Amino acid sequence: MRNLTAPLAFAAAMLAAAPVHAKPADTATAKKILMDSVAIPTVEGRGKVPELAAYYASVLKAAGYSDVDIEITPIGETATFAATLRGTTKAKPILLLGHMDVVEADPKDWTRDPFVPVEENGYIFGRGSEDNKFDVAMMVATMAQLKKDGFKPKRSIILLLSGDEETSMTTTRALAAKYKDAEFALNGDGGGGLIGEDGKAKYYGLQAGEKTYADYVLEVTNPGGHSSRPGPVNAIVELSEALAKIGAYRFTPQQNELTKVGMPIVADQVGGDIGAALKAFAADPADAKAIATIRADPEYVGQIGTTCVPTLVKGGHAENALPQRATANINCRIFPGVGIEAVRAELEKVIGDPAVKVNTDPDATASDASPLRPDVVAAVTKTVHARFPGLPIIPSMSAGATDSLHFRAVGVPSYGVAGLFSKASDSFAHGLNERAPVAAIPGALAHWDSLLRDLSK
């Protein structure tokens, strides 16, 4: 495990020498980009992602980007988007990551039409206003402003937007394969700041790792027959016994440099029994009392190891027939560094029944955590402290998955550095009445402007 004292000390030194930058992008312009983005329903099946990509291209071309600087690549009904602010050297480029697609939203369930953006009570309402069109809009606005300013980075800055992050990530894989030689990536769909319910900033999360998303299908088959003639085995019963074993099983707790460093900082913020448990686990990952306390808390259980839970069950084909087939989906969030096949083998061992087949989703991809680069830590520290002096910056690992997963898998260190600061109670990503605070826009623009100017020089 690498010592983090050096990167953090270097960050402090760089802060002291931070230069004064030009004015970030205009708030009104960025807000318009965000609202225009929300108005395009980029959900799976509607074929609207290319339309949004064309809109972003028009914004950047109006700022001075040429046709050769922008590439939109159709992939099925969706597309990828790439825009390059060319550097003055041949150094490896910096990537900016985000996604144009959003999850589906049913208008009859919402207070407002999810695809008609509305500014109300200090928020912009609409599907994707938070996930992920807020930071995408901030990145597009910043890229446009840098071009208008005549900014000449030493490293090229390439904005990459995927078109199906919320579903198959086919476009993400395509982008990762094409841009695998980059220096590192900054993802607007990870990390970010937390505002307390009292309106005061609590901390900023610098996401440098995320758990692997993998599905496994349990399958039991037998000849079946008439339900009046039950035999010694039943596919549904065998499957149920396997699910009970998985439900009761707990993987061995683990930690990495992100959780070891970040947990004590989080502990000081949350306090109470869970805070004490987080601090104890960071010091000793075998502390049984701390493990039990953390496992009982849904907010933190994903931070201490692999988790696997049944999410879908199917079985039988008729009410009066013995089931010929029964299946269940097991969704696992695998700790960075643990192999997908290693988890499959462990599930087989837990089940202990050769009649229950464990099949791995062939699209599952694993990636390890990214190292905490001193230059990234320094740049994030500088821009966050410019807004909130002395605010704790917590290296973090996400229990979910973003586009960063596939870039890390091909060797590109990736960091979630979203510019959005918001309250936990204001987060409705994937849910009803999704919204983003208008007041967060100026700070987010300053955040991206500072990061890009510092890290591309």
Short mmCIF file of N, CA and C in Angstrom, two decimals, residues 304-455:
data_model
loop_
_atom_site.label_atom_id
_atom_site.label_comp_id
_atom_site.label_asym_id
_atom_site.label_seq_id
_atom_site.Cartn_x
_atom_site.Cartn_y
_atom_site.Cartn_z
N ILE A 304 -16.43 -1.95 2.17
CA ILE A 304 -15.50 -2.84 2.87
C ILE A 304 -15.38 -4.21 2.23
N GLY A 305 -15.76 -4.33 0.98
CA GLY A 305 -15.56 -5.61 0.31
C GLY A 305 -16.60 -5.87 -0.76
N THR A 306 -16.49 -7.03 -1.34
CA THR A 306 -17.42 -7.47 -2.38
C THR A 306 -18.79 -7.78 -1.78
N THR A 307 -19.84 -7.41 -2.50
CA THR A 307 -21.20 -7.77 -2.09
C THR A 307 -21.90 -8.44 -3.28
N CYS A 308 -22.71 -9.45 -2.99
CA CYS A 308 -23.49 -10.14 -4.00
C CYS A 308 -24.91 -10.35 -3.48
N VAL A 309 -25.89 -9.97 -4.29
CA VAL A 309 -27.29 -10.10 -3.86
C VAL A 309 -28.15 -10.62 -5.01
N PRO A 310 -29.13 -11.49 -4.73
CA PRO A 310 -30.08 -11.90 -5.76
C PRO A 310 -30.98 -10.73 -6.15
N THR A 311 -31.19 -10.55 -7.46
CA THR A 311 -32.01 -9.44 -7.92
C THR A 311 -33.18 -9.86 -8.82
N LEU A 312 -33.09 -11.02 -9.46
CA LEU A 312 -34.16 -11.50 -10.33
C LEU A 312 -34.28 -13.01 -10.18
N VAL A 313 -35.52 -13.51 -10.17
CA VAL A 313 -35.76 -14.96 -10.10
C VAL A 313 -36.81 -15.34 -11.14
N LYS A 314 -36.55 -16.42 -11.86
CA LYS A 314 -37.51 -16.96 -12.81
C LYS A 314 -37.53 -18.48 -12.67
N GLY A 315 -38.71 -19.07 -12.81
CA GLY A 315 -38.76 -20.52 -12.69
C GLY A 315 -40.10 -21.10 -13.12
N GLY A 316 -40.03 -22.30 -13.67
CA GLY A 316 -41.25 -23.00 -14.06
C GLY A 316 -41.84 -22.52 -15.36
N HIS A 317 -42.79 -23.33 -15.87
CA HIS A 317 -43.43 -22.97 -17.12
C HIS A 317 -44.94 -23.18 -17.09
N ALA A 318 -45.46 -23.82 -16.04
CA ALA A 318 -46.92 -24.03 -15.91
C ALA A 318 -47.25 -24.29 -14.46
N GLU A 319 -48.46 -23.93 -14.05
CA GLU A 319 -48.87 -24.11 -12.67
C GLU A 319 -49.00 -25.57 -12.28
N ASN A 320 -49.27 -26.44 -13.23
CA ASN A 320 -49.49 -27.86 -12.92
C ASN A 320 -48.37 -28.75 -13.44
N ALA A 321 -47.16 -28.16 -13.58
CA ALA A 321 -46.02 -28.94 -14.07
C ALA A 321 -44.81 -28.72 -13.18
N LEU A 322 -44.01 -29.78 -13.04
CA LEU A 322 -42.75 -29.65 -12.32
C LEU A 322 -41.82 -28.75 -13.14
N PRO A 323 -41.12 -27.84 -12.48
CA PRO A 323 -40.27 -26.90 -13.23
C PRO A 323 -39.11 -27.60 -13.93
N GLN A 324 -38.96 -27.29 -15.20
CA GLN A 324 -37.83 -27.82 -15.96
C GLN A 324 -36.61 -26.91 -15.85
N ARG A 325 -36.86 -25.66 -15.48
CA ARG A 325 -35.73 -24.71 -15.42
C ARG A 325 -36.06 -23.63 -14.41
N ALA A 326 -35.06 -23.26 -13.62
CA ALA A 326 -35.19 -22.14 -12.69
C ALA A 326 -33.88 -21.36 -12.71
N THR A 327 -33.99 -20.04 -12.79
CA THR A 327 -32.79 -19.20 -12.84
C THR A 327 -32.91 -18.03 -11.88
N ALA A 328 -31.78 -17.50 -11.50
CA ALA A 328 -31.74 -16.30 -10.65
C ALA A 328 -30.53 -15.47 -11.03
N ASN A 329 -30.71 -14.17 -11.04
CA ASN A 329 -29.59 -13.27 -11.29
C ASN A 329 -28.97 -12.84 -9.96
N ILE A 330 -27.66 -12.96 -9.90
CA ILE A 330 -26.92 -12.50 -8.73
C ILE A 330 -26.10 -11.29 -9.16
N ASN A 331 -26.40 -10.14 -8.60
CA ASN A 331 -25.66 -8.92 -8.93
C ASN A 331 -24.56 -8.71 -7.90
N CYS A 332 -23.34 -8.64 -8.39
CA CYS A 332 -22.20 -8.46 -7.49
C CYS A 332 -21.50 -7.13 -7.77
N ARG A 333 -21.09 -6.48 -6.71
CA ARG A 333 -20.25 -5.29 -6.79
C ARG A 333 -18.91 -5.70 -6.18
N ILE A 334 -17.93 -5.90 -7.05
CA ILE A 334 -16.68 -6.55 -6.67
C ILE A 334 -15.62 -5.54 -6.31
N PHE A 335 -14.96 -5.77 -5.20
CA PHE A 335 -13.92 -4.87 -4.72
C PHE A 335 -12.80 -4.78 -5.75
N PRO A 336 -12.27 -3.57 -6.00
CA PRO A 336 -11.20 -3.40 -6.99
C PRO A 336 -10.04 -4.36 -6.74
N GLY A 337 -9.56 -4.97 -7.82
CA GLY A 337 -8.45 -5.89 -7.71
C GLY A 337 -8.85 -7.35 -7.60
N VAL A 338 -10.14 -7.61 -7.34
CA VAL A 338 -10.63 -8.98 -7.24
C VAL A 338 -11.16 -9.41 -8.61
N GLY A 339 -10.78 -10.58 -9.06
CA GLY A 339 -11.16 -11.05 -10.38
C GLY A 339 -12.62 -11.49 -10.46
N ILE A 340 -13.21 -11.29 -11.62
CA ILE A 340 -14.61 -11.69 -11.84
C ILE A 340 -14.77 -13.20 -11.72
N GLU A 341 -13.83 -13.95 -12.29
CA GLU A 341 -13.92 -15.41 -12.21
C GLU A 341 -13.64 -15.91 -10.80
N ALA A 342 -12.84 -15.17 -10.04
CA ALA A 342 -12.60 -15.56 -8.65
C ALA A 342 -13.88 -15.49 -7.84
N VAL A 343 -14.70 -14.49 -8.11
CA VAL A 343 -15.98 -14.37 -7.42
C VAL A 343 -16.93 -15.49 -7.86
N ARG A 344 -16.93 -15.80 -9.15
CA ARG A 344 -17.77 -16.90 -9.62
C ARG A 344 -17.40 -18.21 -8.91
N ALA A 345 -16.11 -18.46 -8.80
CA ALA A 345 -15.64 -19.68 -8.14
C ALA A 345 -16.05 -19.69 -6.66
N GLU A 346 -16.01 -18.52 -6.04
CA GLU A 346 -16.40 -18.44 -4.63
C GLU A 346 -17.90 -18.69 -4.46
N LEU A 347 -18.69 -18.18 -5.40
CA LEU A 347 -20.14 -18.44 -5.35
C LEU A 347 -20.42 -19.94 -5.51
N GLU A 348 -19.72 -20.59 -6.42
CA GLU A 348 -19.89 -22.03 -6.60
C GLU A 348 -19.57 -22.79 -5.31
N LYS A 349 -18.50 -22.36 -4.66
CA LYS A 349 -18.09 -23.01 -3.41
C LYS A 349 -19.14 -22.80 -2.32
N VAL A 350 -19.69 -21.60 -2.24
CA VAL A 350 -20.72 -21.31 -1.24
C VAL A 350 -21.96 -22.16 -1.49
N ILE A 351 -22.36 -22.28 -2.74
CA ILE A 351 -23.56 -23.05 -3.08
C ILE A 351 -23.34 -24.54 -2.82
N GLY A 352 -22.19 -25.05 -3.21
CA GLY A 352 -21.84 -26.43 -2.93
C GLY A 352 -22.75 -27.46 -3.56
N ASP A 353 -23.31 -27.17 -4.71
CA ASP A 353 -24.23 -28.09 -5.37
C ASP A 353 -23.93 -28.07 -6.87
N PRO A 354 -23.35 -29.13 -7.42
CA PRO A 354 -22.99 -29.14 -8.84
C PRO A 354 -24.20 -29.04 -9.77
N ALA A 355 -25.39 -29.25 -9.24
CA ALA A 355 -26.59 -29.13 -10.08
C ALA A 355 -26.93 -27.67 -10.37
N VAL A 356 -26.37 -26.77 -9.58
CA VAL A 356 -26.61 -25.34 -9.77
C VAL A 356 -25.44 -24.76 -10.56
N LYS A 357 -25.67 -24.42 -11.81
CA LYS A 357 -24.63 -23.82 -12.63
C LYS A 357 -24.54 -22.33 -12.35
N VAL A 358 -23.32 -21.81 -12.32
CA VAL A 358 -23.09 -20.37 -12.12
C VAL A 358 -22.44 -19.83 -13.39
N ASN A 359 -23.21 -19.04 -14.15
CA ASN A 359 -22.75 -18.51 -15.43
C ASN A 359 -22.42 -17.03 -15.30
N THR A 360 -21.26 -16.61 -15.83
CA THR A 360 -20.81 -15.23 -15.75
C THR A 360 -21.30 -14.43 -16.95
N ASP A 361 -21.77 -13.22 -16.69
CA ASP A 361 -22.13 -12.30 -17.77
C ASP A 361 -20.87 -12.03 -18.60
N PRO A 362 -20.89 -12.33 -19.90
CA PRO A 362 -19.67 -12.15 -20.70
C PRO A 362 -19.25 -10.69 -20.86
N ASP A 363 -20.15 -9.75 -20.58
CA ASP A 363 -19.81 -8.33 -20.75
C ASP A 363 -19.18 -7.72 -19.49
N ALA A 364 -19.08 -8.49 -18.42
CA ALA A 364 -18.52 -7.95 -17.17
C ALA A 364 -17.06 -7.60 -17.37
N THR A 365 -16.65 -6.43 -16.86
CA THR A 365 -15.27 -5.94 -16.99
C THR A 365 -14.76 -5.49 -15.64
N ALA A 366 -13.57 -5.91 -15.29
CA ALA A 366 -12.97 -5.54 -14.00
C ALA A 366 -11.92 -4.47 -14.19
N SER A 367 -11.74 -3.63 -13.18
CA SER A 367 -10.66 -2.65 -13.21
C SER A 367 -10.23 -2.36 -11.78
N ASP A 368 -8.95 -2.04 -11.64
CA ASP A 368 -8.42 -1.73 -10.32
C ASP A 368 -8.56 -0.24 -10.05
N ALA A 369 -8.30 0.17 -8.82
CA ALA A 369 -8.36 1.59 -8.46
C ALA A 369 -7.19 2.32 -9.10
N SER A 370 -7.37 3.62 -9.34
CA SER A 370 -6.31 4.45 -9.91
C SER A 370 -5.44 5.00 -8.79
N PRO A 371 -4.13 5.16 -9.06
CA PRO A 371 -3.25 5.75 -8.04
C PRO A 371 -3.60 7.22 -7.83
N LEU A 372 -3.39 7.70 -6.63
CA LEU A 372 -3.68 9.11 -6.32
C LEU A 372 -2.51 9.97 -6.81
N ARG A 373 -2.62 10.43 -8.05
CA ARG A 373 -1.57 11.25 -8.66
C ARG A 373 -1.42 12.57 -7.90
N PRO A 374 -0.19 12.97 -7.59
CA PRO A 374 0.01 14.25 -6.89
C PRO A 374 -0.54 15.45 -7.66
N ASP A 375 -0.41 15.45 -9.01
CA ASP A 375 -0.88 16.61 -9.75
C ASP A 375 -2.40 16.71 -9.73
N VAL A 376 -3.10 15.57 -9.79
CA VAL A 376 -4.56 15.59 -9.73
C VAL A 376 -5.03 16.00 -8.34
N VAL A 377 -4.39 15.44 -7.31
CA VAL A 377 -4.75 15.80 -5.93
C VAL A 377 -4.54 17.30 -5.72
N ALA A 378 -3.42 17.82 -6.23
CA ALA A 378 -3.13 19.24 -6.06
C ALA A 378 -4.14 20.12 -6.76
N ALA A 379 -4.49 19.77 -8.00
CA ALA A 379 -5.43 20.59 -8.76
C ALA A 379 -6.82 20.57 -8.14
N VAL A 380 -7.25 19.40 -7.68
CA VAL A 380 -8.56 19.31 -7.02
C VAL A 380 -8.56 20.08 -5.71
N THR A 381 -7.50 19.93 -4.94
CA THR A 381 -7.40 20.65 -3.67
C THR A 381 -7.46 22.15 -3.88
N LYS A 382 -6.75 22.62 -4.88
CA LYS A 382 -6.72 24.06 -5.15
C LYS A 382 -8.10 24.61 -5.50
N THR A 383 -8.78 23.95 -6.44
CA THR A 383 -10.06 24.49 -6.89
C THR A 383 -11.14 24.37 -5.83
N VAL A 384 -11.13 23.27 -5.06
CA VAL A 384 -12.12 23.12 -3.98
C VAL A 384 -11.88 24.13 -2.88
N HIS A 385 -10.62 24.33 -2.50
CA HIS A 385 -10.32 25.26 -1.42
C HIS A 385 -10.50 26.71 -1.84
N ALA A 386 -10.49 26.98 -3.14
CA ALA A 386 -10.79 28.33 -3.59
C ALA A 386 -12.25 28.68 -3.29
N ARG A 387 -13.10 27.66 -3.29
CA ARG A 387 -14.53 27.86 -2.99
C ARG A 387 -14.82 27.68 -1.51
N PHE A 388 -14.15 26.68 -0.90
CA PHE A 388 -14.43 26.33 0.49
C PHE A 388 -13.09 26.09 1.19
N PRO A 389 -12.45 27.15 1.69
CA PRO A 389 -11.13 27.00 2.31
C PRO A 389 -11.11 25.94 3.40
N GLY A 390 -10.11 25.05 3.30
CA GLY A 390 -9.90 24.04 4.32
C GLY A 390 -10.86 22.87 4.28
N LEU A 391 -11.75 22.80 3.28
CA LEU A 391 -12.73 21.71 3.23
C LEU A 391 -12.02 20.37 3.08
N PRO A 392 -12.44 19.35 3.86
CA PRO A 392 -11.82 18.03 3.72
C PRO A 392 -12.03 17.47 2.31
N ILE A 393 -10.96 16.93 1.74
CA ILE A 393 -11.02 16.28 0.44
C ILE A 393 -10.74 14.80 0.65
N ILE A 394 -11.73 13.99 0.32
CA ILE A 394 -11.69 12.57 0.68
C ILE A 394 -11.47 11.70 -0.54
N PRO A 395 -10.35 10.98 -0.61
CA PRO A 395 -10.19 9.98 -1.66
C PRO A 395 -11.28 8.94 -1.49
N SER A 396 -12.01 8.62 -2.56
CA SER A 396 -13.16 7.75 -2.40
C SER A 396 -13.23 6.66 -3.45
N MET A 397 -13.99 5.62 -3.11
CA MET A 397 -14.28 4.52 -4.02
C MET A 397 -15.79 4.42 -4.14
N SER A 398 -16.27 4.38 -5.37
CA SER A 398 -17.71 4.29 -5.59
C SER A 398 -18.15 2.84 -5.60
N ALA A 399 -19.31 2.58 -4.99
CA ALA A 399 -19.87 1.23 -5.02
C ALA A 399 -20.57 0.96 -6.34
N GLY A 400 -20.81 2.02 -7.14
CA GLY A 400 -21.44 1.87 -8.44
C GLY A 400 -20.40 1.86 -9.55
N ALA A 401 -20.85 2.02 -10.78
CA ALA A 401 -19.93 1.98 -11.92
C ALA A 401 -20.22 3.13 -12.87
N THR A 402 -19.18 3.71 -13.44
CA THR A 402 -19.29 4.79 -14.42
C THR A 402 -18.42 4.45 -15.63
N ASP A 403 -18.34 5.37 -16.57
CA ASP A 403 -17.48 5.18 -17.73
C ASP A 403 -16.02 4.94 -17.33
N SER A 404 -15.62 5.45 -16.18
CA SER A 404 -14.23 5.28 -15.73
C SER A 404 -13.82 3.82 -15.67
N LEU A 405 -14.78 2.95 -15.39
CA LEU A 405 -14.49 1.52 -15.29
C LEU A 405 -13.74 1.02 -16.52
N HIS A 406 -14.22 1.37 -17.71
CA HIS A 406 -13.62 0.84 -18.93
C HIS A 406 -12.31 1.53 -19.28
N PHE A 407 -12.14 2.78 -18.86
CA PHE A 407 -10.87 3.45 -19.10
C PHE A 407 -9.80 2.91 -18.15
N ARG A 408 -10.16 2.67 -16.91
CA ARG A 408 -9.20 2.05 -15.99
C ARG A 408 -8.81 0.66 -16.48
N ALA A 409 -9.78 -0.05 -17.06
CA ALA A 409 -9.51 -1.42 -17.52
C ALA A 409 -8.47 -1.47 -18.63
N VAL A 410 -8.35 -0.39 -19.42
CA VAL A 410 -7.34 -0.36 -20.49
C VAL A 410 -6.09 0.42 -20.07
N GLY A 411 -6.00 0.76 -18.79
CA GLY A 411 -4.78 1.38 -18.27
C GLY A 411 -4.77 2.88 -18.17
N VAL A 412 -5.92 3.53 -18.34
CA VAL A 412 -5.98 4.99 -18.20
C VAL A 412 -6.44 5.34 -16.79
N PRO A 413 -5.57 5.91 -15.94
CA PRO A 413 -6.01 6.33 -14.60
C PRO A 413 -7.17 7.31 -14.73
N SER A 414 -8.22 7.10 -13.96
CA SER A 414 -9.43 7.92 -14.10
C SER A 414 -9.90 8.40 -12.74
N TYR A 415 -10.37 9.66 -12.73
CA TYR A 415 -10.72 10.30 -11.46
C TYR A 415 -12.06 11.00 -11.57
N GLY A 416 -12.96 10.69 -10.64
CA GLY A 416 -14.24 11.37 -10.58
C GLY A 416 -14.06 12.70 -9.88
N VAL A 417 -14.25 13.81 -10.64
CA VAL A 417 -13.96 15.14 -10.09
C VAL A 417 -15.11 16.10 -10.44
N ALA A 418 -16.34 15.67 -10.28
CA ALA A 418 -17.49 16.49 -10.63
C ALA A 418 -17.43 17.85 -9.94
N GLY A 419 -17.97 18.86 -10.62
CA GLY A 419 -17.98 20.21 -10.05
C GLY A 419 -19.21 20.51 -9.22
N LEU A 420 -20.17 19.59 -9.20
CA LEU A 420 -21.43 19.82 -8.51
C LEU A 420 -21.31 19.63 -7.00
N PHE A 421 -21.70 20.64 -6.26
CA PHE A 421 -21.89 20.54 -4.81
C PHE A 421 -23.39 20.59 -4.56
N SER A 422 -23.91 19.62 -3.80
CA SER A 422 -25.35 19.62 -3.53
C SER A 422 -25.64 18.89 -2.22
N LYS A 423 -26.85 19.07 -1.73
CA LYS A 423 -27.31 18.38 -0.53
C LYS A 423 -27.70 16.95 -0.88
N ALA A 424 -27.54 16.05 0.08
CA ALA A 424 -27.98 14.67 -0.12
C ALA A 424 -29.48 14.63 -0.39
N SER A 425 -30.22 15.51 0.27
CA SER A 425 -31.68 15.53 0.11
C SER A 425 -32.12 16.08 -1.24
N ASP A 426 -31.19 16.67 -2.00
CA ASP A 426 -31.51 17.20 -3.33
C ASP A 426 -31.14 16.23 -4.45
N SER A 427 -30.58 15.09 -4.09
CA SER A 427 -30.14 14.15 -5.12
C SER A 427 -31.26 13.19 -5.49
N PHE A 428 -31.75 13.31 -6.73
CA PHE A 428 -32.80 12.44 -7.23
C PHE A 428 -32.38 11.80 -8.55
N ALA A 429 -31.08 11.57 -8.72
CA ALA A 429 -30.59 10.91 -9.93
C ALA A 429 -31.28 9.56 -10.08
N HIS A 430 -31.79 9.28 -11.27
CA HIS A 430 -32.54 8.06 -11.60
C HIS A 430 -33.91 8.03 -10.96
N GLY A 431 -34.26 9.04 -10.19
CA GLY A 431 -35.54 9.04 -9.49
C GLY A 431 -36.49 10.11 -10.00
N LEU A 432 -37.57 10.30 -9.26
CA LEU A 432 -38.59 11.27 -9.63
C LEU A 432 -38.11 12.70 -9.39
N ASN A 433 -38.54 13.59 -10.26
CA ASN A 433 -38.31 15.02 -10.07
C ASN A 433 -36.83 15.36 -9.87
N GLU A 434 -35.98 14.75 -10.68
CA GLU A 434 -34.55 15.02 -10.64
C GLU A 434 -34.29 16.51 -10.82
N ARG A 435 -33.31 17.02 -10.09
CA ARG A 435 -33.06 18.47 -10.13
C ARG A 435 -31.60 18.77 -9.83
N ALA A 436 -31.19 19.97 -10.20
CA ALA A 436 -29.84 20.46 -9.89
C ALA A 436 -29.95 21.91 -9.46
N PRO A 437 -29.21 22.32 -8.42
CA PRO A 437 -29.30 23.69 -7.93
C PRO A 437 -28.63 24.69 -8.88
N VAL A 438 -29.36 25.73 -9.24
CA VAL A 438 -28.82 26.77 -10.12
C VAL A 438 -27.61 27.44 -9.49
N ALA A 439 -27.65 27.61 -8.17
CA ALA A 439 -26.56 28.28 -7.46
C ALA A 439 -25.23 27.54 -7.57
N ALA A 440 -25.29 26.25 -7.97
CA ALA A 440 -24.06 25.46 -8.07
C ALA A 440 -23.30 25.73 -9.37
N ILE A 441 -23.94 26.40 -10.33
CA ILE A 441 -23.32 26.56 -11.65
C ILE A 441 -22.05 27.39 -11.63
N PRO A 442 -22.03 28.60 -11.04
CA PRO A 442 -20.78 29.40 -11.08
C PRO A 442 -19.59 28.67 -10.47
N GLY A 443 -19.80 28.02 -9.33
CA GLY A 443 -18.70 27.29 -8.69
C GLY A 443 -18.22 26.13 -9.53
N ALA A 444 -19.15 25.44 -10.20
CA ALA A 444 -18.77 24.30 -11.03
C ALA A 444 -17.96 24.77 -12.25
N LEU A 445 -18.33 25.91 -12.81
CA LEU A 445 -17.57 26.45 -13.94
C LEU A 445 -16.15 26.83 -13.52
N ALA A 446 -16.04 27.47 -12.37
CA ALA A 446 -14.71 27.82 -11.86
C ALA A 446 -13.89 26.56 -11.58
N HIS A 447 -14.56 25.54 -11.09
CA HIS A 447 -13.93 24.25 -10.78
C HIS A 447 -13.30 23.65 -12.04
N TRP A 448 -14.07 23.52 -13.12
CA TRP A 448 -13.56 22.92 -14.35
C TRP A 448 -12.50 23.80 -15.02
N ASP A 449 -12.70 25.10 -14.99
CA ASP A 449 -11.71 26.01 -15.57
C ASP A 449 -10.36 25.86 -14.88
N SER A 450 -10.39 25.81 -13.57
CA SER A 450 -9.16 25.69 -12.80
C SER A 450 -8.49 24.35 -13.05
N LEU A 451 -9.26 23.26 -13.02
CA LEU A 451 -8.69 21.94 -13.23
C LEU A 451 -8.00 21.83 -14.59
N LEU A 452 -8.69 22.28 -15.63
CA LEU A 452 -8.14 22.11 -16.98
C LEU A 452 -6.92 22.97 -17.22
N ARG A 453 -6.94 24.19 -16.73
CA ARG A 453 -5.77 25.05 -16.90
C ARG A 453 -4.56 24.50 -16.13
N ASP A 454 -4.79 24.03 -14.93
CA ASP A 454 -3.67 23.52 -14.12
C ASP A 454 -3.10 22.22 -14.67
N LEU A 455 -3.96 21.29 -15.05
CA LEU A 455 -3.51 19.96 -15.38
C LEU A 455 -3.03 19.80 -16.82
#
